[in-house]
């Protein structure tokens, strides 16, 4: 399967938050609260460290390669060229984030060469579903933001935005995990609807397609939103923000057990697993309301 050609446009800079804005929310943090309020607290209020997993590092690497792939001339965007980008991009990531080198240490160290081969294998899945020689993305890894309800700044980083000759938008998100089970599919679509809402509010265009590319299984999931749906979704986002504010005022973030608990880094502190959360941070009441827990962009692939 290949995608239709698109034209290139310059990315728009997110507008400065107006003085009425008093909070910000990213799709990752909104999804955290929706999934489990206590997880939101651990990440956004306690800001507990989370060790990067091998899967997350692989996702970050694959995203970096796909971003750089489109720097090449169209006819040069071949599987071999993508493979040649893997090692240099990994070296760059380790230079920027030295802690990534620790992934290959421990009782059962992973072979770095095998790790790079596994990333190259995921890139083969990309070429199975899309032909990059026929694409000129309008934006890659770009920050977009909008104000909703006059007080809430919503923002996030797009993997890729395509703009067709007729002005239609297509939001593309790369997923390095397998094709989704229901819980993961819902979270992924929540993220893309978040982006669709921002684009609609800032550019006046409802994206024609929200596309998830599942590289491991070489599958494509397309979703077409409409304006009515985005109005309802905006109400959902605002309601989530108000629920977060209420939970913060009450210092009450309760766990919501689900299948996703198997991947949580904080089970030792969760009452569901016999743990006790740390004392609620006093600084939470005076924290910068525009600072999400990850005010810097989440590494691509880190939330997969």
Tab-separated table of C-alpha atoms in Angstrom:
chain	number	residue	atom	x	y	z
A	1	UNK	CA	0.000	0.000	0.000
A	2	UNK	CA	1.296	3.462	-0.839
A	3	UNK	CA	0.108	6.934	-0.023
A	4	UNK	CA	-0.863	9.685	-2.433
A	5	UNK	CA	1.635	12.489	-3.089
A	6	UNK	CA	1.389	15.577	-0.935
A	7	UNK	CA	2.762	19.076	-1.131
A	8	UNK	CA	5.210	20.659	1.255
A	9	UNK	CA	4.263	23.576	3.497
A	10	UNK	CA	6.117	25.329	6.257
A	11	UNK	CA	5.185	24.311	9.806
A	12	UNK	CA	3.302	26.902	11.769
A	13	UNK	CA	4.712	28.035	15.097
A	14	UNK	CA	2.474	27.411	18.103
A	15	UNK	CA	0.901	30.624	19.276
A	16	UNK	CA	1.950	32.117	22.574
A	17	UNK	CA	-0.458	31.223	25.339
A	18	UNK	CA	-2.814	34.132	26.067
A	19	UNK	CA	-2.888	35.500	29.627
A	20	UNK	CA	-6.173	33.711	30.357
A	21	UNK	CA	-4.481	30.302	30.037
A	22	UNK	CA	-3.717	28.703	33.383
A	23	UNK	CA	-2.942	25.061	32.562
A	24	UNK	CA	-1.569	22.840	29.828
A	25	UNK	CA	-2.195	19.257	28.860
A	26	UNK	CA	-0.509	16.866	26.449
A	27	UNK	CA	-2.147	13.786	24.921
A	28	UNK	CA	0.186	11.504	26.860
A	29	UNK	CA	-0.682	13.010	30.215
A	30	UNK	CA	-4.387	13.201	29.392
A	31	UNK	CA	-4.298	9.533	28.409
A	32	UNK	CA	-2.461	8.718	31.653
A	33	UNK	CA	-5.240	10.222	33.757
A	34	UNK	CA	-7.912	8.592	31.624
A	35	UNK	CA	-6.184	5.227	32.017
A	36	UNK	CA	-5.246	5.522	35.697
A	37	UNK	CA	-5.355	8.685	37.845
A	38	UNK	CA	-2.595	7.347	40.094
A	39	UNK	CA	-0.320	6.829	37.090
A	40	UNK	CA	-0.931	10.460	36.159
A	41	UNK	CA	0.062	11.504	39.681
A	42	UNK	CA	3.256	9.417	39.642
A	43	UNK	CA	4.327	10.886	36.311
A	44	UNK	CA	3.004	14.439	36.425
A	45	UNK	CA	3.030	15.399	40.104
A	46	UNK	CA	5.550	13.127	41.815
A	47	UNK	CA	7.579	13.022	38.594
A	48	UNK	CA	9.003	9.660	39.474
A	49	UNK	CA	11.811	8.469	37.217
A	50	UNK	CA	11.094	5.690	34.758
A	51	UNK	CA	13.871	3.636	33.255
A	52	UNK	CA	13.731	3.547	29.476
A	53	UNK	CA	12.895	0.072	28.215
A	54	UNK	CA	14.484	-1.634	25.242
A	55	UNK	CA	11.180	-1.346	23.371
A	56	UNK	CA	10.977	2.401	24.026
A	57	UNK	CA	14.576	2.939	22.933
A	58	UNK	CA	13.929	0.955	19.761
A	59	UNK	CA	10.849	3.069	19.083
A	60	UNK	CA	12.810	6.294	19.576
A	61	UNK	CA	15.494	5.065	17.183
A	62	UNK	CA	13.016	4.056	14.477
A	63	UNK	CA	11.230	7.400	14.743
A	64	UNK	CA	14.567	9.212	14.391
A	65	UNK	CA	15.451	7.236	11.275
A	66	UNK	CA	12.063	7.870	9.656
A	67	UNK	CA	12.365	11.586	10.389
A	68	UNK	CA	15.826	11.749	8.784
A	69	UNK	CA	14.758	9.579	5.849
A	70	UNK	CA	12.742	12.465	4.445
A	71	UNK	CA	15.839	14.677	4.432
A	72	UNK	CA	17.046	12.558	1.511
A	73	UNK	CA	16.004	13.211	-2.108
A	74	UNK	CA	12.803	11.328	-2.928
A	75	UNK	CA	14.437	8.652	-5.058
A	76	UNK	CA	17.044	8.063	-2.376
A	77	UNK	CA	14.505	7.018	0.259
A	78	UNK	CA	15.113	3.313	-0.103
A	79	UNK	CA	15.161	0.462	2.427
A	80	UNK	CA	18.941	0.336	2.104
A	81	UNK	CA	19.238	4.066	2.802
A	82	UNK	CA	17.010	3.730	5.864
A	83	UNK	CA	19.148	0.839	7.079
A	84	UNK	CA	22.260	2.958	6.671
A	85	UNK	CA	20.744	5.583	8.974
A	86	UNK	CA	20.195	3.191	11.902
A	87	UNK	CA	23.690	3.110	13.424
A	88	UNK	CA	24.441	6.855	13.011
A	89	UNK	CA	21.091	7.808	14.501
A	90	UNK	CA	21.659	5.483	17.455
A	91	UNK	CA	25.093	7.011	18.037
A	92	UNK	CA	23.479	10.461	18.015
A	93	UNK	CA	20.792	9.412	20.500
A	94	UNK	CA	23.331	7.881	22.888
A	95	UNK	CA	25.439	11.058	22.696
A	96	UNK	CA	22.369	13.137	23.588
A	97	UNK	CA	21.089	10.647	26.184
A	98	UNK	CA	24.087	8.708	27.610
A	99	UNK	CA	21.788	6.709	29.879
A	100	UNK	CA	20.617	4.763	26.818
A	101	UNK	CA	23.954	2.935	26.814
A	102	UNK	CA	22.937	1.355	30.134
A	103	UNK	CA	20.322	-0.697	28.306
A	104	UNK	CA	23.047	-3.107	27.250
A	105	UNK	CA	24.333	-3.661	30.779
A	106	UNK	CA	23.047	-5.917	33.536
A	107	UNK	CA	22.630	-9.593	34.303
A	108	UNK	CA	21.356	-10.432	30.812
A	109	UNK	CA	22.859	-7.789	28.531
A	110	UNK	CA	21.427	-7.355	25.054
A	111	UNK	CA	23.750	-7.519	22.073
A	112	UNK	CA	23.909	-3.955	20.630
A	113	UNK	CA	24.260	-5.362	17.114
A	114	UNK	CA	21.086	-7.402	17.549
A	115	UNK	CA	19.292	-4.315	18.859
A	116	UNK	CA	20.222	-2.379	15.722
A	117	UNK	CA	19.145	-5.299	13.517
A	118	UNK	CA	15.763	-5.385	15.252
A	119	UNK	CA	15.280	-1.673	14.536
A	120	UNK	CA	16.176	-2.254	10.891
A	121	UNK	CA	13.575	-5.023	10.804
A	122	UNK	CA	10.878	-2.590	11.898
A	123	UNK	CA	11.891	-0.274	9.077
A	124	UNK	CA	11.149	-3.105	6.655
A	125	UNK	CA	7.598	-3.011	8.010
A	126	UNK	CA	7.437	0.680	7.183
A	127	UNK	CA	8.363	0.138	3.551
A	128	UNK	CA	5.761	-2.619	3.322
A	129	UNK	CA	2.934	-0.136	3.987
A	130	UNK	CA	4.201	3.139	2.523
A	131	UNK	CA	6.330	4.385	-0.361
A	132	UNK	CA	8.327	7.397	0.894
A	133	UNK	CA	9.490	8.271	-2.637
A	134	UNK	CA	5.932	9.489	-3.326
A	135	UNK	CA	5.678	11.657	-0.219
A	136	UNK	CA	6.825	15.127	0.758
A	137	UNK	CA	5.643	15.593	4.362
A	138	UNK	CA	4.561	19.086	5.304
A	139	UNK	CA	5.793	18.716	8.881
A	140	UNK	CA	7.820	16.213	10.888
A	141	UNK	CA	8.161	16.051	14.671
A	142	UNK	CA	6.457	19.439	14.953
A	143	UNK	CA	4.910	21.026	18.024
A	144	UNK	CA	1.295	22.072	17.634
A	145	UNK	CA	-0.883	23.763	20.242
A	146	UNK	CA	-4.282	25.358	20.741
A	147	UNK	CA	-6.302	26.917	23.548
A	148	UNK	CA	-9.642	25.342	24.436
A	149	UNK	CA	-12.193	26.515	26.954
A	150	UNK	CA	-10.220	29.806	27.059
A	151	UNK	CA	-8.038	28.503	29.907
A	152	UNK	CA	-6.461	25.221	28.772
A	153	UNK	CA	-3.499	24.950	26.409
A	154	UNK	CA	-3.399	21.585	24.656
A	155	UNK	CA	-0.256	20.667	22.776
A	156	UNK	CA	1.698	17.773	21.374
A	157	UNK	CA	4.292	16.633	18.851
A	158	UNK	CA	3.198	15.169	15.523
A	159	UNK	CA	5.245	12.370	13.987
A	160	UNK	CA	4.211	13.583	10.546
A	161	UNK	CA	1.665	15.805	8.847
A	162	UNK	CA	0.855	15.410	5.154
A	163	UNK	CA	-0.982	18.074	3.177
A	164	UNK	CA	-2.669	17.087	-0.100
A	165	UNK	CA	-2.880	19.424	-3.114
A	166	UNK	CA	-6.497	20.219	-2.184
A	167	UNK	CA	-5.438	21.207	1.351
A	168	UNK	CA	-6.644	18.026	3.051
A	169	UNK	CA	-4.640	17.012	6.130
A	170	UNK	CA	-3.432	13.576	7.094
A	171	UNK	CA	-1.930	12.992	10.541
A	172	UNK	CA	0.493	10.049	10.590
A	173	UNK	CA	1.771	8.330	13.716
A	174	UNK	CA	4.382	5.562	13.705
A	175	UNK	CA	3.902	2.676	16.135
A	176	UNK	CA	6.734	0.213	16.611
A	177	UNK	CA	4.685	-2.241	18.630
A	178	UNK	CA	2.400	-4.869	17.146
A	179	UNK	CA	-1.060	-4.156	15.789
A	180	UNK	CA	-3.154	-3.068	18.764
A	181	UNK	CA	-5.347	-4.858	21.133
A	182	UNK	CA	-8.430	-2.886	22.101
A	183	UNK	CA	-6.907	-1.006	25.058
A	184	UNK	CA	-3.875	0.157	23.078
A	185	UNK	CA	-5.898	1.040	19.989
A	186	UNK	CA	-8.163	3.289	22.057
A	187	UNK	CA	-5.138	5.085	23.560
A	188	UNK	CA	-3.520	5.548	20.148
A	189	UNK	CA	-6.694	6.973	18.614
A	190	UNK	CA	-7.135	9.259	21.633
A	191	UNK	CA	-3.713	10.724	20.866
A	192	UNK	CA	-4.546	11.273	17.200
A	193	UNK	CA	-7.933	12.836	17.979
A	194	UNK	CA	-6.061	15.190	20.308
A	195	UNK	CA	-3.883	16.290	17.378
A	196	UNK	CA	-6.922	16.540	15.104
A	197	UNK	CA	-8.607	18.863	17.587
A	198	UNK	CA	-5.555	21.131	17.752
A	199	UNK	CA	-5.285	21.284	13.966
A	200	UNK	CA	-8.986	22.033	13.579
A	201	UNK	CA	-8.911	24.808	16.184
A	202	UNK	CA	-5.756	26.431	14.778
A	203	UNK	CA	-6.146	25.885	11.026
A	204	UNK	CA	-9.872	25.536	10.571
A	205	UNK	CA	-9.528	22.149	8.849
A	206	UNK	CA	-10.663	18.797	10.196
A	207	UNK	CA	-8.007	16.248	9.169
A	208	UNK	CA	-9.317	13.922	6.499
A	209	UNK	CA	-7.351	10.936	7.811
A	210	UNK	CA	-5.763	9.944	11.118
A	211	UNK	CA	-3.314	7.191	10.240
A	212	UNK	CA	-1.539	4.741	12.517
A	213	UNK	CA	1.300	2.770	10.925
A	214	UNK	CA	2.053	-0.414	12.872
A	215	UNK	CA	5.521	-1.307	11.682
A	216	UNK	CA	6.025	-4.645	13.396
A	217	UNK	CA	2.995	-6.172	11.707
A	218	UNK	CA	3.075	-3.928	8.613
A	219	UNK	CA	-0.516	-2.827	9.178
A	220	UNK	CA	-2.322	0.484	8.645
A	221	UNK	CA	-5.211	1.789	10.696
A	222	UNK	CA	-7.033	4.783	9.190
A	223	UNK	CA	-9.676	6.777	10.987
A	224	UNK	CA	-11.766	9.665	9.642
A	225	UNK	CA	-13.005	12.167	12.255
A	226	UNK	CA	-15.666	14.795	11.711
A	227	UNK	CA	-16.338	18.182	13.275
A	228	UNK	CA	-19.157	16.950	15.517
A	229	UNK	CA	-16.919	14.231	16.898
A	230	UNK	CA	-14.146	16.732	17.621
A	231	UNK	CA	-16.604	18.997	19.457
A	232	UNK	CA	-17.479	16.037	21.683
A	233	UNK	CA	-13.810	15.154	22.063
A	234	UNK	CA	-13.015	18.723	23.118
A	235	UNK	CA	-15.613	18.416	25.872
A	236	UNK	CA	-13.929	15.174	26.942
A	237	UNK	CA	-10.514	16.844	27.142
A	238	UNK	CA	-11.856	19.777	29.142
A	239	UNK	CA	-13.693	17.398	31.476
A	240	UNK	CA	-10.457	15.443	32.004
A	241	UNK	CA	-8.621	18.644	32.854
A	242	UNK	CA	-11.298	19.651	35.370
A	243	UNK	CA	-11.140	16.181	36.918
A	244	UNK	CA	-7.343	16.527	37.195
A	245	UNK	CA	-7.735	19.891	38.907
A	246	UNK	CA	-10.261	18.443	41.331
A	247	UNK	CA	-8.073	15.430	42.101
A	248	UNK	CA	-5.091	17.726	42.682
A	249	UNK	CA	-7.052	19.970	45.053
A	250	UNK	CA	-8.191	16.900	47.000
A	251	UNK	CA	-4.820	15.143	46.688
A	252	UNK	CA	-6.836	12.130	45.631
A	253	UNK	CA	-5.513	10.084	42.704
A	254	UNK	CA	-6.823	6.547	42.826
A	255	UNK	CA	-5.517	3.551	40.907
A	256	UNK	CA	-7.611	2.088	38.117
A	257	UNK	CA	-6.415	-1.480	37.593
A	258	UNK	CA	-6.416	-2.793	34.038
A	259	UNK	CA	-4.385	-4.950	31.694
A	260	UNK	CA	-2.047	-1.986	31.286
A	261	UNK	CA	-0.804	-2.505	34.862
A	262	UNK	CA	1.491	-5.232	33.519
A	263	UNK	CA	3.618	-2.510	31.887
A	264	UNK	CA	3.600	-0.016	34.760
A	265	UNK	CA	6.935	0.986	36.318
A	266	UNK	CA	5.374	1.933	39.650
A	267	UNK	CA	3.700	-1.224	40.926
A	268	UNK	CA	5.813	-1.137	44.131
A	269	UNK	CA	4.100	2.145	45.106
A	270	UNK	CA	0.582	1.214	43.991
A	271	UNK	CA	-2.041	0.118	46.553
A	272	UNK	CA	-3.394	-2.383	44.032
A	273	UNK	CA	-0.134	-4.297	44.421
A	274	UNK	CA	0.253	-3.705	48.168
A	275	UNK	CA	2.338	-0.552	47.863
A	276	UNK	CA	2.017	2.917	49.374
A	277	UNK	CA	2.342	6.108	47.294
A	278	UNK	CA	4.842	8.711	48.535
A	279	UNK	CA	3.561	11.754	50.444
A	280	UNK	CA	1.789	14.211	48.168
A	281	UNK	CA	4.334	16.869	47.091
A	282	UNK	CA	3.750	20.235	48.733
A	283	UNK	CA	5.128	21.917	45.605
A	284	UNK	CA	2.262	20.528	43.527
A	285	UNK	CA	0.007	23.337	44.691
A	286	UNK	CA	2.422	26.025	43.518
A	287	UNK	CA	3.837	24.360	40.404
A	288	UNK	CA	3.900	26.206	37.096
A	289	UNK	CA	0.426	25.526	35.672
A	290	UNK	CA	1.728	25.656	32.092
A	291	UNK	CA	4.370	23.032	32.722
A	292	UNK	CA	3.292	19.546	31.869
A	293	UNK	CA	5.290	16.847	33.640
A	294	UNK	CA	7.092	16.365	30.358
A	295	UNK	CA	7.254	19.957	29.187
A	296	UNK	CA	10.046	18.834	26.905
A	297	UNK	CA	8.737	16.564	24.150
A	298	UNK	CA	8.252	12.922	24.942
A	299	UNK	CA	10.785	10.878	23.026
A	300	UNK	CA	9.008	9.411	20.002
A	301	UNK	CA	8.043	5.847	20.698
A	302	UNK	CA	8.467	6.243	24.449
A	303	UNK	CA	4.765	5.886	25.146
A	304	UNK	CA	4.226	2.830	23.017
